[in-house]
mmCIF file of C-alpha atoms in Angstrom:
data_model
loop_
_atom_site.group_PDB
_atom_site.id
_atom_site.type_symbol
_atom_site.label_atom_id
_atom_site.label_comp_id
_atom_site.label_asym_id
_atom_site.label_seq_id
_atom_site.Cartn_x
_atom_site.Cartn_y
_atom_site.Cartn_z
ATOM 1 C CA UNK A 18 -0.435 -29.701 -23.455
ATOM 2 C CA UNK A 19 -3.786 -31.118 -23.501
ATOM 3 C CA UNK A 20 -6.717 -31.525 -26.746
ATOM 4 C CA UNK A 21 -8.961 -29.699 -24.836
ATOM 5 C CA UNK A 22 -11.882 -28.990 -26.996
ATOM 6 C CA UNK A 23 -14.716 -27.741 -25.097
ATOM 7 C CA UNK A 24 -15.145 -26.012 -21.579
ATOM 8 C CA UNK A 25 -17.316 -28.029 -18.522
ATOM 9 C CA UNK A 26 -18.213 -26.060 -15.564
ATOM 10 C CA UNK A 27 -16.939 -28.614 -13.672
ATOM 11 C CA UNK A 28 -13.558 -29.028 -11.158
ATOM 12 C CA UNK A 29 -12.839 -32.661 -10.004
ATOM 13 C CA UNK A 30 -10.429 -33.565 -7.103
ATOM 14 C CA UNK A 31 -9.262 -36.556 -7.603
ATOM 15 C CA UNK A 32 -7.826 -37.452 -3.794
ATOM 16 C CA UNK A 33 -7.071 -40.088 -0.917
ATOM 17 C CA UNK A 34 -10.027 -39.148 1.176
ATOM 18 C CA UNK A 35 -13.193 -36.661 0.740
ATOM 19 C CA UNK A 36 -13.643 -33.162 2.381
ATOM 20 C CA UNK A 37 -16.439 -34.489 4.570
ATOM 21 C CA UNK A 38 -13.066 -36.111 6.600
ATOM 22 C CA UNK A 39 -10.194 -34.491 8.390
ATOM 23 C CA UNK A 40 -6.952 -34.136 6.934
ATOM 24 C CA UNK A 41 -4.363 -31.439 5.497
ATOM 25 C CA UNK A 42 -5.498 -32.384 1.768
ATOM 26 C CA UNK A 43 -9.090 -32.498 2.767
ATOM 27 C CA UNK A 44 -8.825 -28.951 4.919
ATOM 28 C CA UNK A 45 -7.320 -27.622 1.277
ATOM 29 C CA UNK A 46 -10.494 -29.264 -0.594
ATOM 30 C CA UNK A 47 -13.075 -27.784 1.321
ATOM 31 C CA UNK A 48 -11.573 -24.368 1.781
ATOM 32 C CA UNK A 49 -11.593 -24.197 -1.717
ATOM 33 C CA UNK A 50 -15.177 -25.437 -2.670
ATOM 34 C CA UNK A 51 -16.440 -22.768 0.458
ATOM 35 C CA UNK A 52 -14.982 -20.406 -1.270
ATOM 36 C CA UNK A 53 -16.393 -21.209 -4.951
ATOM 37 C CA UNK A 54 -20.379 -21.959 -3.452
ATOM 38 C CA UNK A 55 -21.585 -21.652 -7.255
ATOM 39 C CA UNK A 56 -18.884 -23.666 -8.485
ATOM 40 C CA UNK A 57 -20.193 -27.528 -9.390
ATOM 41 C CA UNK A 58 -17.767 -29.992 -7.791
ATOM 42 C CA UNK A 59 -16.995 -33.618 -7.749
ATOM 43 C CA UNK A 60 -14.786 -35.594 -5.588
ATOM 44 C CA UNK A 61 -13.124 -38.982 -7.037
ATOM 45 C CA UNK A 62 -11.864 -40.480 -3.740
ATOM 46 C CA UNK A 63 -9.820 -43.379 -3.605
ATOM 47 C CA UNK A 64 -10.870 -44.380 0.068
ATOM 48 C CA UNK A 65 -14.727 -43.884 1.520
ATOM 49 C CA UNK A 66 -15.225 -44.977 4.516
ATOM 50 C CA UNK A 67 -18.725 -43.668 6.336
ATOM 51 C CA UNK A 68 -17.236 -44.466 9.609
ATOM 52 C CA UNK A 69 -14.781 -41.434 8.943
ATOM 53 C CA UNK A 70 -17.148 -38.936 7.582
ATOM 54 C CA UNK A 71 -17.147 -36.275 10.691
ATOM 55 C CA UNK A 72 -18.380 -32.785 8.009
ATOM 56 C CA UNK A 73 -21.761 -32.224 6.394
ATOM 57 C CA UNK A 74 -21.427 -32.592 2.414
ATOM 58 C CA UNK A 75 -21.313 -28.914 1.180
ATOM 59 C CA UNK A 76 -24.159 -27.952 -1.381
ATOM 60 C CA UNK A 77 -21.661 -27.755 -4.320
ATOM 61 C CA UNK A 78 -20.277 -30.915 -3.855
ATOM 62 C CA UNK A 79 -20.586 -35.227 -5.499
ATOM 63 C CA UNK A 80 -18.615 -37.103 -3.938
ATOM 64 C CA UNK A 81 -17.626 -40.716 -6.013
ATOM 65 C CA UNK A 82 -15.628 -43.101 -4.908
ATOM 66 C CA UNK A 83 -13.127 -45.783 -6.721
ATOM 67 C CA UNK A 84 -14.828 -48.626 -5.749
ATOM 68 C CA UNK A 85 -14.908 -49.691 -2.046
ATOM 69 C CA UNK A 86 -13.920 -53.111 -2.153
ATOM 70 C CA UNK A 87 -10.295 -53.953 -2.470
ATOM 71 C CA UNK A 88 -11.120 -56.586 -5.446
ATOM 72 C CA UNK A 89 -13.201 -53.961 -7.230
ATOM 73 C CA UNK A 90 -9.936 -51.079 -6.441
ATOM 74 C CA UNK A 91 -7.593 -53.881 -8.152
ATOM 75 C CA UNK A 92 -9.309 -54.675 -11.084
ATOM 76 C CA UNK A 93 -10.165 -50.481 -11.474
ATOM 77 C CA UNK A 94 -6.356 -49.887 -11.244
ATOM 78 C CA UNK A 95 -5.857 -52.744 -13.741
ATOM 79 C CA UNK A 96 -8.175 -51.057 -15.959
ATOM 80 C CA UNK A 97 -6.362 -47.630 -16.207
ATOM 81 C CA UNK A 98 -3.347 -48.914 -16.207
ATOM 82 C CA UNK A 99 -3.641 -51.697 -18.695
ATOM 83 C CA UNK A 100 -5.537 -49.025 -21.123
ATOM 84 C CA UNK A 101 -8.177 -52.009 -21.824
ATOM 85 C CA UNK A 102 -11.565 -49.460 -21.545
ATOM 86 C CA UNK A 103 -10.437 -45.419 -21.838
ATOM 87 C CA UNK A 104 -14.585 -45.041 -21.204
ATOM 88 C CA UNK A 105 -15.311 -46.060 -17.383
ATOM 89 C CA UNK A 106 -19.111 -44.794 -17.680
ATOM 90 C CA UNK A 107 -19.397 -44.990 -13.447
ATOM 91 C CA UNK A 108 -15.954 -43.009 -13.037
ATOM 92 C CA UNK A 109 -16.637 -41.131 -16.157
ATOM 93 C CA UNK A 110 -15.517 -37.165 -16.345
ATOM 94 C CA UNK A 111 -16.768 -34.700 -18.469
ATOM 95 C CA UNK A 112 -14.358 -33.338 -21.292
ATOM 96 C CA UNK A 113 -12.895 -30.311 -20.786
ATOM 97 C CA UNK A 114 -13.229 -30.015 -17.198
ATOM 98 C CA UNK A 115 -10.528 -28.745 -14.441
ATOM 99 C CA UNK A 116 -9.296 -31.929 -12.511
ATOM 100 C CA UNK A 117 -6.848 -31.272 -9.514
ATOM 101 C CA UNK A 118 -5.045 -34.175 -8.501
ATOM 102 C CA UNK A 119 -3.496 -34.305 -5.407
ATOM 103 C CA UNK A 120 -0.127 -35.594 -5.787
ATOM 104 C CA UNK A 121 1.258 -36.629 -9.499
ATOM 105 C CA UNK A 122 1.244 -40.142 -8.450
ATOM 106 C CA UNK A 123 -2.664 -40.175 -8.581
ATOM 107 C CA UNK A 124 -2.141 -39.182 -12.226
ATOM 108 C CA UNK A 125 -2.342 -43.309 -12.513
ATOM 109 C CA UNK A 126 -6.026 -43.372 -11.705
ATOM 110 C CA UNK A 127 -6.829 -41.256 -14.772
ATOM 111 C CA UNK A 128 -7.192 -42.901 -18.308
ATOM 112 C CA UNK A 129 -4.676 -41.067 -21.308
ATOM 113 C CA UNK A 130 -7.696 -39.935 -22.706
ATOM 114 C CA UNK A 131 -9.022 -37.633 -19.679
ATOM 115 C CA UNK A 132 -5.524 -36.874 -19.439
ATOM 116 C CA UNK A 133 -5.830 -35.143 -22.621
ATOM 117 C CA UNK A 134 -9.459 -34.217 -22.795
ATOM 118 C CA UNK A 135 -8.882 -31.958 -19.376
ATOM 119 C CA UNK A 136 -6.855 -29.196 -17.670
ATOM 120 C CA UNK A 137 -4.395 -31.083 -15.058
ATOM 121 C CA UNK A 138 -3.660 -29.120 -12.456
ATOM 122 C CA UNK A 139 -1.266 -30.883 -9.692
ATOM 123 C CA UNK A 140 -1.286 -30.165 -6.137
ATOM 124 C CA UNK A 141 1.705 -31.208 -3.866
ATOM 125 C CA UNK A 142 0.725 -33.215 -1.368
ATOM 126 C CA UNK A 143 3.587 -34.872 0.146
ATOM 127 C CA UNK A 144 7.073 -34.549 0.147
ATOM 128 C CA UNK A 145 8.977 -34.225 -3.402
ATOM 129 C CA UNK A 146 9.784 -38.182 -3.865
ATOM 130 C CA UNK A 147 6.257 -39.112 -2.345
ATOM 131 C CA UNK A 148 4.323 -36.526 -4.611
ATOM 132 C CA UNK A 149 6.535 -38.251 -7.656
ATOM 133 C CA UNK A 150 6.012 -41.451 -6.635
ATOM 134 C CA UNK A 151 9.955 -41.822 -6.908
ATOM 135 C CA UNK A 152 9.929 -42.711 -2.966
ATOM 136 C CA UNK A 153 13.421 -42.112 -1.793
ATOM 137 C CA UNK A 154 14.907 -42.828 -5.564
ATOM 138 C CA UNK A 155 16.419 -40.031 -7.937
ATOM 139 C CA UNK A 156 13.924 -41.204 -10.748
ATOM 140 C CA UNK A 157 10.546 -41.639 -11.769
ATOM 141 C CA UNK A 158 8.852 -45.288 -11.749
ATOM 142 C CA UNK A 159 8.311 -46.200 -15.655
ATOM 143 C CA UNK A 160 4.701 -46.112 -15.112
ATOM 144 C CA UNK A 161 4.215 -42.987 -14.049
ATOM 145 C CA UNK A 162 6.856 -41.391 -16.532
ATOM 146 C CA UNK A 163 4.481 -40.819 -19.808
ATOM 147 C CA UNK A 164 1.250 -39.603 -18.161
ATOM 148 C CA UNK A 165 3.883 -36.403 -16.169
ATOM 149 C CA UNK A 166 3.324 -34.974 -19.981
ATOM 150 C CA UNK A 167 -0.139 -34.062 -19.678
ATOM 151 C CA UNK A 168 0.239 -31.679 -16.491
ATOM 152 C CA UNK A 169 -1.057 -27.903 -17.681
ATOM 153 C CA UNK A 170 -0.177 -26.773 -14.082
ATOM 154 C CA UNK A 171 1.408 -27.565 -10.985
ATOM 155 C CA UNK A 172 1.564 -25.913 -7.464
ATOM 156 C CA UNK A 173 4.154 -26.314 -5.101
ATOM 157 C CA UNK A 174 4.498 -25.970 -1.450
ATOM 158 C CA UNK A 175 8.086 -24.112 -1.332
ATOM 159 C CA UNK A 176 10.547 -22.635 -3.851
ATOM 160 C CA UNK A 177 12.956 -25.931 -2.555
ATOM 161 C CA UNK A 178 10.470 -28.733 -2.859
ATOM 162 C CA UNK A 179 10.008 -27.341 -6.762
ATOM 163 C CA UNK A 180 14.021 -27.708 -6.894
ATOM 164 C CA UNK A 181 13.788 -30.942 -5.680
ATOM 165 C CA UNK A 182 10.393 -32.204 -7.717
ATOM 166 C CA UNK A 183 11.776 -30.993 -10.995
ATOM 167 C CA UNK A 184 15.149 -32.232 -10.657
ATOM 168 C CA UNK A 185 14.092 -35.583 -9.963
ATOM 169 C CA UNK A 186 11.750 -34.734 -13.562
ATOM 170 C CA UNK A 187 14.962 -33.877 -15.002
ATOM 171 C CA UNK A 188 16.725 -36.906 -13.699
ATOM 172 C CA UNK A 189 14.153 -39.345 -15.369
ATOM 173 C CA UNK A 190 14.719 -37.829 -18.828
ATOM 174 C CA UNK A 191 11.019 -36.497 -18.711
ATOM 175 C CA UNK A 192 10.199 -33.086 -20.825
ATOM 176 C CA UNK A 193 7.659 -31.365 -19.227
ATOM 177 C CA UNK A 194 5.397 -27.797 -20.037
ATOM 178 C CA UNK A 195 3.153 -26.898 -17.463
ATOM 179 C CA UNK A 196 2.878 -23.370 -15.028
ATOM 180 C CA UNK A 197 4.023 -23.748 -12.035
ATOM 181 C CA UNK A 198 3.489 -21.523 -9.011
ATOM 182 C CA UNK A 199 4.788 -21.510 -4.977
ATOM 183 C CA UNK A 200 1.902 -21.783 -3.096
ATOM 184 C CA UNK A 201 2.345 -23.229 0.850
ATOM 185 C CA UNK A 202 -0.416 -24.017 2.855
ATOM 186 C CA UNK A 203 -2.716 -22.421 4.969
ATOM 187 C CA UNK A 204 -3.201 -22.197 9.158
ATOM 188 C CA UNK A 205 -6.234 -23.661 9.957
ATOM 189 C CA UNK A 206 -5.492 -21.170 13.484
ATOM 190 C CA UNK A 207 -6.287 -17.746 13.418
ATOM 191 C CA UNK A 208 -3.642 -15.644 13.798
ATOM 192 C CA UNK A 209 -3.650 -14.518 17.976
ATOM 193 C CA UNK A 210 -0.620 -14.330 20.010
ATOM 194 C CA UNK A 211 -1.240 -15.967 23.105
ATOM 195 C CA UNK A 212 1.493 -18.120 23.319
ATOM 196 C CA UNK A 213 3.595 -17.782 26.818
ATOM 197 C CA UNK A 214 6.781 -17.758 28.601
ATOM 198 C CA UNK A 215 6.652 -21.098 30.017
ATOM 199 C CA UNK A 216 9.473 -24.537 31.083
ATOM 200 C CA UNK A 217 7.419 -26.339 28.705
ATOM 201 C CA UNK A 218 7.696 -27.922 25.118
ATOM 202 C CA UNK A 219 4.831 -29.561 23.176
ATOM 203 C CA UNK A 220 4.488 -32.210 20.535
ATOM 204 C CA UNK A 221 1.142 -32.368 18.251
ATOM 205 C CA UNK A 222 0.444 -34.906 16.269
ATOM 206 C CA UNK A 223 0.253 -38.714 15.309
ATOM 207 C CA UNK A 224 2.193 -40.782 17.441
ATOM 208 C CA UNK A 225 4.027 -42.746 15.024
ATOM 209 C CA UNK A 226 7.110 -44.098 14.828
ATOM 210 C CA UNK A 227 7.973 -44.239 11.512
ATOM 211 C CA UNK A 228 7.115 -41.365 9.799
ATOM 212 C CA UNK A 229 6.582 -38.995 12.985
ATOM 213 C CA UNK A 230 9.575 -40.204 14.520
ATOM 214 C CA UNK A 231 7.976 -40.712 18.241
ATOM 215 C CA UNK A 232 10.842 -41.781 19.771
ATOM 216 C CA UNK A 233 13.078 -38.967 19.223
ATOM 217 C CA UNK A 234 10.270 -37.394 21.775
ATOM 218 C CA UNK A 235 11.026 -39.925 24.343
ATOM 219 C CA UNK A 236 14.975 -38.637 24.433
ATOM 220 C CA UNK A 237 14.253 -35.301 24.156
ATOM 221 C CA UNK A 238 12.352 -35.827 27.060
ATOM 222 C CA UNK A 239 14.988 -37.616 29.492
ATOM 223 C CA UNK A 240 17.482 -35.272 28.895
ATOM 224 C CA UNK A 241 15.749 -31.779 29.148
ATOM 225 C CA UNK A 242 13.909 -33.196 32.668
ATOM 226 C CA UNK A 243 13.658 -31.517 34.738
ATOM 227 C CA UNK A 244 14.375 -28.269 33.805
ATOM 228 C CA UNK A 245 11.825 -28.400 31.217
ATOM 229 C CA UNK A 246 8.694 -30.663 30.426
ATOM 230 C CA UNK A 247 7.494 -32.218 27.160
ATOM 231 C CA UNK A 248 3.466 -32.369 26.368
ATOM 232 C CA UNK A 249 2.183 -34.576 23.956
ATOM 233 C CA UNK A 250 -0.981 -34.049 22.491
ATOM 234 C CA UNK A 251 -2.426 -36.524 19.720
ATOM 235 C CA UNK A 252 -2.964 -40.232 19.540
ATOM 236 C CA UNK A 253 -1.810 -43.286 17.916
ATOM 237 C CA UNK A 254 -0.634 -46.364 18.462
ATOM 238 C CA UNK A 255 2.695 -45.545 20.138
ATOM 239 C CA UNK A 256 1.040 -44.171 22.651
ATOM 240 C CA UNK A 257 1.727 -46.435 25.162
ATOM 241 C CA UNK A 258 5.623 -45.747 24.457
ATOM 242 C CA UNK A 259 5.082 -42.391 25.474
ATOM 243 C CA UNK A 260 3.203 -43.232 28.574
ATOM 244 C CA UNK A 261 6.382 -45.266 29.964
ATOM 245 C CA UNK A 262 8.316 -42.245 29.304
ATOM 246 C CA UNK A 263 8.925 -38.548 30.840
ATOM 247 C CA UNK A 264 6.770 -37.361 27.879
ATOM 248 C CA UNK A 265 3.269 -35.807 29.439
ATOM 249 C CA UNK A 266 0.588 -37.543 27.251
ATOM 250 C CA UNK A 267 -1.716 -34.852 27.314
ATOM 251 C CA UNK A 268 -4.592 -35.939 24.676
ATOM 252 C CA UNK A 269 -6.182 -35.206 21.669
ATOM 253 C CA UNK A 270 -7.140 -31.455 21.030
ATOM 254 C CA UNK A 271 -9.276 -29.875 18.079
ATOM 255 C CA UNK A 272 -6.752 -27.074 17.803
ATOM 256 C CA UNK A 273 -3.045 -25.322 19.094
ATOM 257 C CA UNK A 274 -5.085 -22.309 20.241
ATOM 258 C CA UNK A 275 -6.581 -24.912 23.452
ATOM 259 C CA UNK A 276 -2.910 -25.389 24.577
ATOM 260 C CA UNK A 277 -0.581 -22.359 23.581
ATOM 261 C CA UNK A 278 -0.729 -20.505 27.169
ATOM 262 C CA UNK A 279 0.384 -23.817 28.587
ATOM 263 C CA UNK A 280 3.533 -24.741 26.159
ATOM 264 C CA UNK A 281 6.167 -21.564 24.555
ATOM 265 C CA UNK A 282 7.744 -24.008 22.038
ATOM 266 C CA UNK A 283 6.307 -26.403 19.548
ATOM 267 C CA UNK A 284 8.854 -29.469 18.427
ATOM 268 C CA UNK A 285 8.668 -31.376 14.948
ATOM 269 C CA UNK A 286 11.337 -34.074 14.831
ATOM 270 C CA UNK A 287 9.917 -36.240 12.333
ATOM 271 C CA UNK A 288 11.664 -38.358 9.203
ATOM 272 C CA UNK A 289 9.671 -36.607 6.999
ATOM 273 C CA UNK A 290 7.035 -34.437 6.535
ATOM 274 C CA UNK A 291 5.255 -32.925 3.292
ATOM 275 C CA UNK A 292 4.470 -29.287 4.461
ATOM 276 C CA UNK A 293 4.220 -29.121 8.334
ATOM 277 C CA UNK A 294 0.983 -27.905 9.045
ATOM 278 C CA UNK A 295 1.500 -27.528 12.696
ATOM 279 C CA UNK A 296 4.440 -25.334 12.099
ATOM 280 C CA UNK A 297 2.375 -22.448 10.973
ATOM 281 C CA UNK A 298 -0.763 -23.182 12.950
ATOM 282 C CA UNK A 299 2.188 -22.727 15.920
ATOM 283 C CA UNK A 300 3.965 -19.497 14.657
ATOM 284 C CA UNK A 301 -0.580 -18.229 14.222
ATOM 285 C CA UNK A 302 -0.566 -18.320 17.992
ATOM 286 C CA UNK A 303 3.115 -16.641 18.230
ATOM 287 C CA UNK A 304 5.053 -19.992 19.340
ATOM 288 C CA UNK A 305 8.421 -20.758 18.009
ATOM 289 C CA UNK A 306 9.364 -24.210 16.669
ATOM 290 C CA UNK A 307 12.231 -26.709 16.724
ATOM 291 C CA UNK A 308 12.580 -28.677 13.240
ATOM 292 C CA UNK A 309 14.472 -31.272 11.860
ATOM 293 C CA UNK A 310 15.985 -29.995 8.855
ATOM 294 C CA UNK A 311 14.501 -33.537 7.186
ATOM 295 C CA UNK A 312 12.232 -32.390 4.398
ATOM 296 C CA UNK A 313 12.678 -29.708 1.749
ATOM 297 C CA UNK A 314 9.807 -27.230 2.724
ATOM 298 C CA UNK A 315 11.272 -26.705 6.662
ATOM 299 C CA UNK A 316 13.931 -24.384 5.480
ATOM 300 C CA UNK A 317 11.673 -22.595 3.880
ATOM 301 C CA UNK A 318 8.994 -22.312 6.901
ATOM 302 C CA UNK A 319 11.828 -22.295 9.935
ATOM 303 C CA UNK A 320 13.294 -18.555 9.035
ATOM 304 C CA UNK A 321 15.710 -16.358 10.980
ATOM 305 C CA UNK A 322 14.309 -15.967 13.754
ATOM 306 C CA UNK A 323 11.542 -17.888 14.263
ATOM 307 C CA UNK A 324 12.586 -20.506 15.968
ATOM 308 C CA UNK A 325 15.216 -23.466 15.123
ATOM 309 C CA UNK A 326 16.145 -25.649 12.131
ATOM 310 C CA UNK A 327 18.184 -28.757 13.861
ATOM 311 C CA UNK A 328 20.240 -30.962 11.960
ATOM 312 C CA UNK A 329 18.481 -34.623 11.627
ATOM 313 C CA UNK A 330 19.020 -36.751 14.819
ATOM 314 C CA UNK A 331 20.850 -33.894 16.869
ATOM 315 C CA UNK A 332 19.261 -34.432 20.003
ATOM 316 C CA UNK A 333 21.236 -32.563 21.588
ATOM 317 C CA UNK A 334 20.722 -29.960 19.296
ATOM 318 C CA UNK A 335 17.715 -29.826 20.430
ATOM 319 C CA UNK A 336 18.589 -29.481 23.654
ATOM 320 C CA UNK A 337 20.505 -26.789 23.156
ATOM 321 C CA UNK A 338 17.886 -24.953 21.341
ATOM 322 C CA UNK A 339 15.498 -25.355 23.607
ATOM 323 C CA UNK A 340 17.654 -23.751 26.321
ATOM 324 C CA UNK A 341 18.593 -20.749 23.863
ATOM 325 C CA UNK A 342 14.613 -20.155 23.294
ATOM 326 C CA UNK A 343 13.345 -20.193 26.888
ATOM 327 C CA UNK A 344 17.057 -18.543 28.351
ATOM 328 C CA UNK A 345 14.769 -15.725 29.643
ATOM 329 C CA UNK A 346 11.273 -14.063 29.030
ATOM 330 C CA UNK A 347 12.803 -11.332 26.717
ATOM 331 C CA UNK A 348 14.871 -13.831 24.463
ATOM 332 C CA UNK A 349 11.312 -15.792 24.378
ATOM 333 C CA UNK A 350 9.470 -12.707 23.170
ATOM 334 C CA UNK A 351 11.886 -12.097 20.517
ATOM 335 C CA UNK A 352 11.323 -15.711 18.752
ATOM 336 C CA UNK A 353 7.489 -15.710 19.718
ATOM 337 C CA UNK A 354 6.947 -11.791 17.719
ATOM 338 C CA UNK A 355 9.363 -13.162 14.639
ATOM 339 C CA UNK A 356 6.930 -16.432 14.428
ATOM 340 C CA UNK A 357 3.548 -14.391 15.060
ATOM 341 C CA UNK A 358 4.789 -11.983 12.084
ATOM 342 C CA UNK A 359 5.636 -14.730 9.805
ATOM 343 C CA UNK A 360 2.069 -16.360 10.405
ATOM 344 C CA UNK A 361 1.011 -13.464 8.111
ATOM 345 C CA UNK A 362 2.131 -15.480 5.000
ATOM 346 C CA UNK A 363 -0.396 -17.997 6.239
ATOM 347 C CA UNK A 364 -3.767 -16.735 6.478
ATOM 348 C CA UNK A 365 -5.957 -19.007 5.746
ATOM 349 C CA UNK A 366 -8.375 -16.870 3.403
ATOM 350 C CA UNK A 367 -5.658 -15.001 1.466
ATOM 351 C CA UNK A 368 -4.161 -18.825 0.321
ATOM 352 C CA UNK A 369 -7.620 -19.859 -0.444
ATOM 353 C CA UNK A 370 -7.652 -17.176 -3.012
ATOM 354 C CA UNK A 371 -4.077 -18.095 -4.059
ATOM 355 C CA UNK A 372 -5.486 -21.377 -4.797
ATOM 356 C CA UNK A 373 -8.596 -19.941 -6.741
ATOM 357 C CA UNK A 374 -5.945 -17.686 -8.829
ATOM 358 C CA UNK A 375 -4.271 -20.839 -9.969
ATOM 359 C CA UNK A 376 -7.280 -22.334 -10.882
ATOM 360 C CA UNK A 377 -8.449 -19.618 -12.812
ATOM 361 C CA UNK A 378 -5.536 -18.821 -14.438
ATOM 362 C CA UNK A 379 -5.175 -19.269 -18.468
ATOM 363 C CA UNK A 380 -2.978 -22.223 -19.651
#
């Protein structure tokens, strides 16, 4: 546990990006400094970039960045890392003070001495091995392994990715006492089912290859035509795959709510995924979803019911569960009323105060 001696009024996030961009983690920052107006705030970004500001800065709120040169970031990094100066006056943070980092790698961009001088608090913000830094190994880099001993709390996404987080803790020989509590994220959609019995499927998000997978879309797409269609709505640089391709490129939208009379199943193929935010923004508008079973929170989100959890690379699993969804309107309605009532574990303002309990909360 921490030598914390003295209370601050202050709650630093300590991030990739600040709230005044979009993103899941930045969604999660400024739903929670909305909610807390009186609440003094400061943001330690590791990226600021005015080109991607698109949000007003809220009252409550500094924002400070880690350097924005990429000498100045190396020679910060070196800094912490290296121990050489524990007191960075320009990134300085007041003792006692909440600081919620956003993924226990970022725990690295904190001196040993705010480590102990504040209350940690650790978000999950990727998938187990990404949030760990591990990245597809069963252990912890060296690095990273002596500063995990200064977390007071830490908030999960699912009941599995806290299986998986903690036994990859356990595998690196690393003791640690901190709270923990299951907390997934919110919809950003409010919860209306107007989804429809429709031939088609729908993609949103990045069009990556990589990470999102894109061209799993592109054979989902061949063999389900024509009896059903595939929209894609997002943008990236793949894009031009998809326009060679019996995927409908459709564009970029602002949220599911634009499209769901249009499209009766949502599809998430990716390699990997930290929560799936589109999965409940989907089941908020009453749409069931097709998932590959490739990161630890889906079988948590996917249940009985509300749509499918596919094995990874089953395409024609995917196939087939597309067919079983759509067989007829009444089968439809079935899997679109089990995802509209699980969107009730969602609600946007009943996590935000999930979040603020955690906060609160004694350690």
């Amino acid at each position: 546990m921490n030598n914390i001696s003295k209370q601050s009024n202050i709650i630093y996030f300590i991030s990739n990006k600040c709230s005044q961009t979009i993103g899941g983690v930045q969604t999660i920052i400024r739903l929670i400094e909305k909610a807390m107006p009186e609440q003094k705030f400061i943001e330690n970004v590791l990226i600021y970039n005015e080109k991607d500001i698109k949000l007003s800065k809220l009252p409550n709120v500094e924002v400070a960045t880690i350097e924005k040169k990429l000498a100045d970031k190396v020679q910060y990094y070196k800094t912490i890392i290296m121990e050489k100066n524990e007191n960075i006056s320009k990134k300085s943070i007041v003792p006692g003070s909440k600081i919620i980092v956003f993924g226990a790698q970022k725990l690295l961009l904190l001196t040993k001495r705010q480590l102990r001088e504040n209350e940690i608090i650790i978000f999950q913000s990727g998938k187990p091995d990404v949030t760990l830094a591990s990245m597809g190994n069963t252990k912890i880099p060296i690095i990273l392994k002596d500063r995990l001993k200064y977390i007071d709390k830490f908030l999960f996404f699912t009941k599995y990715d806290k299986e998986e987080i903690e036994k990859i803790i356990e595998n690196s020989n690393i003791h640690c006492t901190y709270k923990s509590y299951i907390v997934p994220n919110p919809s950003k959609t409010s919860r209306n089912q107007i989804c429809r019995y429709t031939n088609n499927v729908m993609y949103l998000g990045r069009f990556d290859i990589l990470q999102k997978n894109i061209m799993e879309y592109i054979e989902v797409a061949d063999i389900i035509y024509p009896e059903y269609k595939l929209n894609a709505y997002g943008y990236g640089i793949s894009e031009i795959l998809l326009r060679y391709s019996k995927v409908n490129v459709k564009g970029i939208i602002d949220d599911i709510t634009e499209v769901a009379k249009e499209n009766s199943v949502l599809l998430l193929l990716s390699n990997s995924e930290g929560f799936g935010n589109v999965l409940v923004e989907a089941f908020s508008v009453g749409m069931p979803v097709i998932v590959y079973n490739s990161y630890p929170a889906a079988k948590s989100i996917v249940a009985p019911g509300t749509g499918k959890l596919i094995p990874y690379g089953d395409i024609e699993g995917v196939k087939k569960a597309i067919k079983e969804i759509l067989k007829d309107k009444n089968t439809f309605k079935k899997y679109s009323d089990a995802a509209f009532k699980a969107s009730k574990k969602y609600v946007k303002e009943d996590i935000v105060d999930k979040y603020i309990k955690v906060i609160k909360d004694e350690i």
